[in-house]
Short mmCIF file of C-alpha atoms and ligand atoms in Angstrom, two decimals:
data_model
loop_
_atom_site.label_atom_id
_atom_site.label_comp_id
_atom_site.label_asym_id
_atom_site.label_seq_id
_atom_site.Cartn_x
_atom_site.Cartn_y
_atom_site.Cartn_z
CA UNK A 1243 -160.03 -91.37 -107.72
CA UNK A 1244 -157.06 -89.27 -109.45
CA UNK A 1245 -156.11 -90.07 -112.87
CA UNK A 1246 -152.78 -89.45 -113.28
CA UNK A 1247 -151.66 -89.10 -116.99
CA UNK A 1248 -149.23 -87.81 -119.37
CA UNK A 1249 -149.43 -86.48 -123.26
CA UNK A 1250 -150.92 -88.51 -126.42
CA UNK A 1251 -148.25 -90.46 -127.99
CA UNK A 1252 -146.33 -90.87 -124.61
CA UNK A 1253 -142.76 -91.33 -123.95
CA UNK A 1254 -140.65 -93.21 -121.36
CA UNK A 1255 -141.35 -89.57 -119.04
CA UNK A 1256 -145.33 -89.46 -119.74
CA UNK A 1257 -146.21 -93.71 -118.64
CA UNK A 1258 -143.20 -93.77 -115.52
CA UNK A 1259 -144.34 -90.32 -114.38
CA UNK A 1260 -147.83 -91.05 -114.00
CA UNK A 1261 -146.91 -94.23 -112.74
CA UNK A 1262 -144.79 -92.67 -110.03
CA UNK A 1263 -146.72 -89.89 -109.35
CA UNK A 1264 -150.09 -91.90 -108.90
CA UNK A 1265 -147.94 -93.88 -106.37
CA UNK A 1266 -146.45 -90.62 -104.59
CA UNK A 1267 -149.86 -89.57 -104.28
CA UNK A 1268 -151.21 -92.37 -102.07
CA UNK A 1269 -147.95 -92.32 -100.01
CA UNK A 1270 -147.59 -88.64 -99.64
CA UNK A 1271 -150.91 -87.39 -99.97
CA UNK A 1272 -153.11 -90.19 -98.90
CA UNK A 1273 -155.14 -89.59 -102.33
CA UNK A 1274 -156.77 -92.44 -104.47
CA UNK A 1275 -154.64 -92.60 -107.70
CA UNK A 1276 -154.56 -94.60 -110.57
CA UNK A 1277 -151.79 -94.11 -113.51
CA UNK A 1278 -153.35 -93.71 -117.37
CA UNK A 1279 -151.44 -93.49 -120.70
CA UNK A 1280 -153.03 -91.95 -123.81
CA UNK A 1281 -152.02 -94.48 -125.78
CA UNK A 1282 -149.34 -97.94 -126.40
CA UNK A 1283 -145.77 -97.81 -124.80
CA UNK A 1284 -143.01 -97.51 -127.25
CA UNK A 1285 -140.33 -100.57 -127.25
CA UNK A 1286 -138.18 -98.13 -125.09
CA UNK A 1287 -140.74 -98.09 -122.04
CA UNK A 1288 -141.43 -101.44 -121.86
CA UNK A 1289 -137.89 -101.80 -121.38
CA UNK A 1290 -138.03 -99.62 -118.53
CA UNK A 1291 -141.28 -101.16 -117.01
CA UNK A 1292 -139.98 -104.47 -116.99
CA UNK A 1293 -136.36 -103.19 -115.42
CA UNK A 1294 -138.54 -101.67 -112.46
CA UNK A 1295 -141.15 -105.12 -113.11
CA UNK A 1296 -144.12 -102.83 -113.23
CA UNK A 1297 -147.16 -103.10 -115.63
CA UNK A 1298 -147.88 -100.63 -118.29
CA UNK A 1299 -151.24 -98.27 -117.07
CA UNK A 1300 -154.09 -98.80 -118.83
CA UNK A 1301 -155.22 -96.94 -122.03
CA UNK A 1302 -157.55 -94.29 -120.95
CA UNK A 1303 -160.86 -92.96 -122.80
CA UNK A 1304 -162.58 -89.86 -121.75
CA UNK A 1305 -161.33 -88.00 -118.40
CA UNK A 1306 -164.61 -85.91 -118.66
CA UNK A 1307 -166.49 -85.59 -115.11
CA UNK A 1308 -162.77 -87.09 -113.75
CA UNK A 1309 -160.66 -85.33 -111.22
CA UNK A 1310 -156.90 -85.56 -112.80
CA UNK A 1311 -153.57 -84.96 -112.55
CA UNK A 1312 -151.44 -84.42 -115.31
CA UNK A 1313 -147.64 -84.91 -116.11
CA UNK A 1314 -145.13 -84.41 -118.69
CA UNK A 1315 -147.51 -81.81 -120.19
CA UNK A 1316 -149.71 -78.41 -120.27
CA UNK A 1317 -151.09 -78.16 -123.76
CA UNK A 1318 -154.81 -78.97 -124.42
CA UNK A 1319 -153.35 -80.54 -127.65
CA UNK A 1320 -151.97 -82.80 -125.49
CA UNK A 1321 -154.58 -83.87 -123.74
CA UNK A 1322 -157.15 -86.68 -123.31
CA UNK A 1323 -160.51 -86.23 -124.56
CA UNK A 1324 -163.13 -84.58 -122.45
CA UNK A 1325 -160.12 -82.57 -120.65
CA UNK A 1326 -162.76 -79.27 -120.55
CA UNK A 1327 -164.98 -81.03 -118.19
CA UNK A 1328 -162.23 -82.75 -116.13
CA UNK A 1329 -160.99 -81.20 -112.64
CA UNK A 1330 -157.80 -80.63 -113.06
CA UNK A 1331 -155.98 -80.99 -109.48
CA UNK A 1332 -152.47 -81.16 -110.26
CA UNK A 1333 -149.75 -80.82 -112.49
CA UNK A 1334 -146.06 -82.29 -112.32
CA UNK A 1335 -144.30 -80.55 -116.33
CA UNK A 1336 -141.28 -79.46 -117.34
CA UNK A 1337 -142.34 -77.73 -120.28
CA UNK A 1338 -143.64 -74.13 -121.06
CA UNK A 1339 -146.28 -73.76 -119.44
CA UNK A 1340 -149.51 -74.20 -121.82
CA UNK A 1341 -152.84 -73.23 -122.80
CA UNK A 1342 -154.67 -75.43 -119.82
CA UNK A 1343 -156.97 -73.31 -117.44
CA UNK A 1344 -158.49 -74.66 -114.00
CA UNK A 1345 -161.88 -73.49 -112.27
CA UNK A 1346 -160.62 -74.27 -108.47
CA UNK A 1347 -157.01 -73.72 -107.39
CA UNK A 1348 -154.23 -76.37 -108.34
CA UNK A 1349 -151.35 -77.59 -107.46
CA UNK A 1350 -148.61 -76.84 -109.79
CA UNK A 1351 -144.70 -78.18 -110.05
CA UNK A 1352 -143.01 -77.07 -113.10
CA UNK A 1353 -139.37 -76.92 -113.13
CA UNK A 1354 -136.99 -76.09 -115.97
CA UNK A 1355 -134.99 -79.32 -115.77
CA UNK A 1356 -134.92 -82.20 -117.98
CA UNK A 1357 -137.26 -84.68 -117.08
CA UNK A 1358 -140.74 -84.53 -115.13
CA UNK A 1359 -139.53 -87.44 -112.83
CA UNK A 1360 -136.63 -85.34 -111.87
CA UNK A 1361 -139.21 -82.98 -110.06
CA UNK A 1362 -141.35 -86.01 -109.08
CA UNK A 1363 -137.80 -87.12 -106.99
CA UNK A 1364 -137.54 -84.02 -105.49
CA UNK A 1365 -141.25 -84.21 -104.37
CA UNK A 1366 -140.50 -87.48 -102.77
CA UNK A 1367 -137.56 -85.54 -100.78
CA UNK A 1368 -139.85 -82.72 -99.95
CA UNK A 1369 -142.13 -84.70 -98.84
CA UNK A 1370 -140.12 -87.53 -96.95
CA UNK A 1371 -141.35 -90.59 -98.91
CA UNK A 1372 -138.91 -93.39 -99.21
CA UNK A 1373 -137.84 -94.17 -102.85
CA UNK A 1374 -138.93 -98.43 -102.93
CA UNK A 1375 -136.79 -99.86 -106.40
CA UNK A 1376 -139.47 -99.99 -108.91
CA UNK A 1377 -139.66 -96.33 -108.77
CA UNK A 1378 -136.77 -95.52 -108.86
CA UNK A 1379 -135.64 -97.65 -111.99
CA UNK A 1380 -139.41 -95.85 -113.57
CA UNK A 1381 -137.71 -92.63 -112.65
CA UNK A 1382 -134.29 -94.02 -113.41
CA UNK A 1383 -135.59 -94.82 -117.13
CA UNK A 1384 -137.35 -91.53 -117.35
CA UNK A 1385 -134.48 -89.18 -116.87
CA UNK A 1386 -132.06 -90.99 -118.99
CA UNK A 1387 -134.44 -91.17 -121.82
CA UNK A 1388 -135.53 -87.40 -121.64
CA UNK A 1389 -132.24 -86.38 -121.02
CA UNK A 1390 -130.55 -88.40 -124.06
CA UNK A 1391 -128.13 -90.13 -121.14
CA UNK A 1392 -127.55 -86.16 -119.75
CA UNK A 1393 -126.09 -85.22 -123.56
CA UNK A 1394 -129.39 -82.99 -124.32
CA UNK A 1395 -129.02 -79.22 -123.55
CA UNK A 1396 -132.35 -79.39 -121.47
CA UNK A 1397 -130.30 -81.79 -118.89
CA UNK A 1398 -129.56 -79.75 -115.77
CA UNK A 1399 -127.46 -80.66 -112.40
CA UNK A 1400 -130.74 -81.66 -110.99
CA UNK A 1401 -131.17 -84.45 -113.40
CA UNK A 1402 -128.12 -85.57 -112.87
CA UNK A 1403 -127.68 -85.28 -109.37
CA UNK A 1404 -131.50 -86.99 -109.31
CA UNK A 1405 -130.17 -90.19 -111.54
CA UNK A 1406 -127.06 -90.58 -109.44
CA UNK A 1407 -129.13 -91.33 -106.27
CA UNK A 1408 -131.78 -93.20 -107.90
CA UNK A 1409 -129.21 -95.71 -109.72
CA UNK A 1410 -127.76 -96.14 -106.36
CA UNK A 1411 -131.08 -96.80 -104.63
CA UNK A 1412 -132.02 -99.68 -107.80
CA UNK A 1413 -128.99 -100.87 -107.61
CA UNK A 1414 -128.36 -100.30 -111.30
CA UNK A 1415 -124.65 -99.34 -112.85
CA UNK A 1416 -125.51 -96.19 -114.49
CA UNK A 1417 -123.43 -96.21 -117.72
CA UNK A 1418 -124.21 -99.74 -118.45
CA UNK A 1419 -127.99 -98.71 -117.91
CA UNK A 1420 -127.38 -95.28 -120.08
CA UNK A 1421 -125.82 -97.73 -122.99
CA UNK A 1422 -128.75 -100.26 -123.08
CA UNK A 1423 -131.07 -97.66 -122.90
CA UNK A 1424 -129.82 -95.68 -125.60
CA UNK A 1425 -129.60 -98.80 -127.79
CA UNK A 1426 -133.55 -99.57 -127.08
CA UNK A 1427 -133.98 -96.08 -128.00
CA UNK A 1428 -132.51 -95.97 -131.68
CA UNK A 1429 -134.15 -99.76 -132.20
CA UNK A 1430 -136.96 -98.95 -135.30
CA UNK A 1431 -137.48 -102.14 -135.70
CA UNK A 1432 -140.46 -103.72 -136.54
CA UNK A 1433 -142.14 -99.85 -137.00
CA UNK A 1434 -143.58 -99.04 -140.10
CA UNK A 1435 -143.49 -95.51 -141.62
CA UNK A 1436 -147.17 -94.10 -140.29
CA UNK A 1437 -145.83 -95.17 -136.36
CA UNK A 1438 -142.07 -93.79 -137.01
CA UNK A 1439 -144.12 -90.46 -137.47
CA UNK A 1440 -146.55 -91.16 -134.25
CA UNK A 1441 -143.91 -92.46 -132.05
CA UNK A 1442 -143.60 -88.75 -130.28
CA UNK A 1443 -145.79 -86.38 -132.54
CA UNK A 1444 -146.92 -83.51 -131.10
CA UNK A 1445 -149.49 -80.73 -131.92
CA UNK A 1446 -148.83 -76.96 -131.52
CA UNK A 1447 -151.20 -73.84 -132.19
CA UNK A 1448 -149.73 -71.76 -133.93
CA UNK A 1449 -151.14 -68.40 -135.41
CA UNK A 1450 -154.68 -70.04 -135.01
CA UNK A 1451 -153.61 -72.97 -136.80
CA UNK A 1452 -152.07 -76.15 -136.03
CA UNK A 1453 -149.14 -77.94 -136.58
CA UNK A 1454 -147.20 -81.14 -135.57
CA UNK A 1455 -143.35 -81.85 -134.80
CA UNK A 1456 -142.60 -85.59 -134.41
CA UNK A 1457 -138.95 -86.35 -133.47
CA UNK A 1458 -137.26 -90.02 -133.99
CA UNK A 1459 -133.77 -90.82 -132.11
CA UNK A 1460 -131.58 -92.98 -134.19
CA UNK A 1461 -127.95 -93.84 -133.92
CA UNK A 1462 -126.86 -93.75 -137.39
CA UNK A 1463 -128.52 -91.70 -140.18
CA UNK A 1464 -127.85 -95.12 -142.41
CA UNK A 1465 -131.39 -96.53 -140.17
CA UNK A 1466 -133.29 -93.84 -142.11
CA UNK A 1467 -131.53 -93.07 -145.21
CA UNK A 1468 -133.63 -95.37 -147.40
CA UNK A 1469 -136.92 -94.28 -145.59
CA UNK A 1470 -136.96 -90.52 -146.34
CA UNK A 1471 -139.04 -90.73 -149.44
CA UNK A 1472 -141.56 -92.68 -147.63
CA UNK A 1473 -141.73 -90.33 -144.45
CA UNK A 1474 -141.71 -87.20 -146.75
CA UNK A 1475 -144.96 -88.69 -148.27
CA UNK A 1476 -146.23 -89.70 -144.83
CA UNK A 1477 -145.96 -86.00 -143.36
CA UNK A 1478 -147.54 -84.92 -146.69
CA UNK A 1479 -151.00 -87.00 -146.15
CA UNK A 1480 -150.97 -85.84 -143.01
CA UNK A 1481 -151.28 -82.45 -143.74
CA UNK A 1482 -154.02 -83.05 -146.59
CA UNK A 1483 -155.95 -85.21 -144.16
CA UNK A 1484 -155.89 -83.13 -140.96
CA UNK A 1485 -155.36 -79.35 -142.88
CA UNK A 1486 -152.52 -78.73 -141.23
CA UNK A 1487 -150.15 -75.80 -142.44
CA UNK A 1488 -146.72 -77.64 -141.46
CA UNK A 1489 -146.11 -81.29 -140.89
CA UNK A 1490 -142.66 -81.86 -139.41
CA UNK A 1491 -140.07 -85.36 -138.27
CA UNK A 1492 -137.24 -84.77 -136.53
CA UNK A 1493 -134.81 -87.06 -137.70
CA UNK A 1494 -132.58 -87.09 -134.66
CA UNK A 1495 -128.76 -88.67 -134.82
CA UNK A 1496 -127.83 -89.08 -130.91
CA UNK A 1497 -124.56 -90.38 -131.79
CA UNK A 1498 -123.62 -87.01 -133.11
CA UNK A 1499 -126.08 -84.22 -132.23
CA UNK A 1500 -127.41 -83.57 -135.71
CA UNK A 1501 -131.11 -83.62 -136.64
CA UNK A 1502 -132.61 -83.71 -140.39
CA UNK A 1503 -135.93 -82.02 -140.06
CA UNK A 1504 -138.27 -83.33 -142.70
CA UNK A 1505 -140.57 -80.99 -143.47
CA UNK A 1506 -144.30 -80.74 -145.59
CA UNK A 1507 -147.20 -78.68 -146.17
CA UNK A 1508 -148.20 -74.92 -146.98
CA UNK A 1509 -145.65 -73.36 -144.71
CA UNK A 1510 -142.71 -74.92 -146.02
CA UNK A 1511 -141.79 -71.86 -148.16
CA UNK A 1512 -141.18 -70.32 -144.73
CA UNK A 1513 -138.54 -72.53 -144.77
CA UNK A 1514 -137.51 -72.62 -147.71
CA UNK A 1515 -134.36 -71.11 -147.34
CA UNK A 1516 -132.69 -72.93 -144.92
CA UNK A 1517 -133.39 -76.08 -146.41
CA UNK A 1518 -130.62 -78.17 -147.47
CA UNK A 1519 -133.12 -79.76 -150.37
CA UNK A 1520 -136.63 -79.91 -150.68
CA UNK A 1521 -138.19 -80.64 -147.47
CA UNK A 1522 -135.51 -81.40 -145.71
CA UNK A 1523 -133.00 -78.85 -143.62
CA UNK A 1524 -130.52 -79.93 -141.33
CA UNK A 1525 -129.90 -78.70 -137.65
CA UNK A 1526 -126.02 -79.37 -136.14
CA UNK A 1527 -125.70 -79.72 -132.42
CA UNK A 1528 -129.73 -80.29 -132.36
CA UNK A 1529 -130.87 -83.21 -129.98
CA UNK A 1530 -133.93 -81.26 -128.42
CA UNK A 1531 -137.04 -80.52 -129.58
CA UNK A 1532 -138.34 -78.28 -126.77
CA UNK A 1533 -135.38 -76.46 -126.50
CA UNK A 1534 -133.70 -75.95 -129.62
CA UNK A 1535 -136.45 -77.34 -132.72
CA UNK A 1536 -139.74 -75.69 -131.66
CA UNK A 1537 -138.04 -72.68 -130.59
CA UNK A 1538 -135.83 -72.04 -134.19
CA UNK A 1539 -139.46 -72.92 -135.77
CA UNK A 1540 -141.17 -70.95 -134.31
CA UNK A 1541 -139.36 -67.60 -134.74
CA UNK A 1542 -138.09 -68.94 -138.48
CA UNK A 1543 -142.03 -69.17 -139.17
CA UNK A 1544 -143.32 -66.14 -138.02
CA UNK A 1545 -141.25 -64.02 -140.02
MG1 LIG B 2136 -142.62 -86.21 -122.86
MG1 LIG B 2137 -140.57 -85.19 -120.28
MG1 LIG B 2138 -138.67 -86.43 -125.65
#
C-alpha cells in the first residue's frame, strides 16, 4: 500500500493532491493507494472536500518501513516522521526541488506551474484516465487556492488552462467558485494567535540552521491590525522554544498584493533595514511566498 501525502501543516494543494493522486494511482497504475495528511484541514479545505463530497484522509503517524508517495513537497522539513526509512516511490511538487534522497529509482513530476494538481491533471491526460467530478472540484479547489484565483505570479497558462476544463467537467461557474473560495480563504475566524502562525508554517535550512515562514491570506489588513502585538510575541516564543535564528508571518492582503512580514529572532538585524518598524517590513505586489518571500529572504539574509 502507497501512502500518498503532502507537507506538515497542509493546504487545500497538500490534502486534494494526495487525495487525487492516491486515486490516479489505482486507476492509472493499478497500485494500492491510500491518501494521508500530516495534520487537520484548514476551514478552506473542508470547503473544498465537501464541494467535491469527499472525506478528509486520515492523520498519519510514522511512514517508517512505508512505501510513499509524496506531493506538494521535497523538503525533509516537510516531511512525516520516519521519512529516512520510508521508500520513497514517487513524487508529484511544484516547488524547488529539495533535500529528499531515494535508494531505488523514482518517479518524479515536478513542474514550474502553480499548483501540484495542475500536474496531477495533466497526468490524468497523459495517461488517459477520465476526470469523475469529485476530482475535479479536489483539483478545482486546489488550483484556485494555490494560485490566489490565477492573481499569484507562480500561476502559469497551465493552471489556467487546467481550471477551465476542470470547472467545466464539475459543472462549477468558475468566478462564482473563485469568489467563495477566496472569501473561505481570508475567514480567521474562530483561530487563535498560536494556529494563525501554524496555519501554513514552514521550515527551511538555512546556513545549517533553521528557520520558519508562515504566510496568512486576509482580505483587509483591518482582520489583523489589532493582532500584531500578539503574533509578534507568538513568533518570538517560537524562536526561544525551538532556537530558531528567524521566525517569520506573512501577513498577506489578497485584495491588494501587499504582504507585512512580521519578523523575530537573532537574524532580524539582517533585516533591519528594510523594516518599516521593528519587526515588521512591508513587501508591495507580494502574494507568494515561494516565489517572491523566500527568495528576497534568502538573498537579503545572506548578505
Ligand atoms: Mg502547499
Ligand atoms: Mg502547492
Ligand atoms: Mg500556499
Amino acid at each position: 500500500m502507497i501512502q500518498v501525502v503532502g507537507h506538515t501543516n497542509p493546504d487545500s494543494d497538500s490534502i486534494c493532491s494526495a487525495l487525487v493522486a492516491a486515486e490516479w494511482l489505482k486507476a492509472a497504475r493499478g497500485m494500492e493507494a491510500v491518501a494521508v495528511a500530516q495534520g487537520e484541514v484548514t476551514g478552506e479545505t473542508a470547503f473544498i472536500l465537501q464541494q467535491a463530497g469527499v472525506e478528509a484522509p486520515a492523520i498519519c503517524g510514522s511512514v517508517a518501513g512505508e512505501k510513499v508517495w509524496l506531493v506538494d513537497f521535497t523538503d525533509l522539513s516537510q516531511a512525516p516522521e520516519g521519512i529516512n526509512e520510508a521508500e520513497i516511490v514517487g513524487i508529484v511538487d511544484h516547488h524547488r526541488l529539495g533535500d529528499i534522497t531515494t535508494v531505488n529509482p523514482l518517479e518524479a513530476w515536478i513542474w514550474p506551474v502553480g499548483c501540484s494538481c495542475t500536474i496531477l491533471f495533466n497526468l490524468h491526460k497523459l495517461e488517459n484516465v477520465e476526470i469523475a467530478r469529485p476530482q475535479a472540484v479536489l483539483m478545482l479547489g486546489a488550483i484556485v487556492s494555490d494560485t490566489v484565483a490565477f492573481r499569484s505570479p507562480t500561476c502559469t497558462e497551465k493552471d489556467k488552462q487546467a481550471a477551465a476544463v476542470l470547472a467545466e467537467i464539475a459543472g462549477i461557474n468558475l468566478e462564482e467558485f473563485c469568489a467563495q473560495l477566496m472569501r473561505v480563504k481570508t475567514n480567521l475566524e474562530g483561530l487563535n494567535i498560536a494556529s494563525l502562525v501554524d496555519r501554513d508554517l514552514k521550515k527551511y535550512p538555512f546556513e545549517e540552521q533553521t528557520l520558519v515562514v508562515g504566510q496568512i491570506e486576509i482580505a483587509s489588513f483591518e482582520q489583523t491590525d489589532d493582532k500584531i502585538d500578539e503574533l509578534q510575541a507568538e513568533l518570538k516564543k517560537r524562536c526561544e522554544e525551538s532556537s530558531l535564528r528567524l521566525a517569520a508571518l506573512m501577513v498577506t492582503n489578497i485584495s491588494t498584493s501587499t504582504t507585512q512580514l512580521l519578523f523575530q529572532g537573532e537574524w532580524s538585524s539582517r533585516l533591519a533595514e528594510h523594516a518599516k518598524e521593528d519587526g515588521m517590513l512591508v513587501m508591495e505586489n507580494t502574494l507568494s511566498r515561494k516565489k517572491q518571500a523566500w527568495p528576497w529572504l534568502q538573498t537579503v539574509l545572506a548578505s
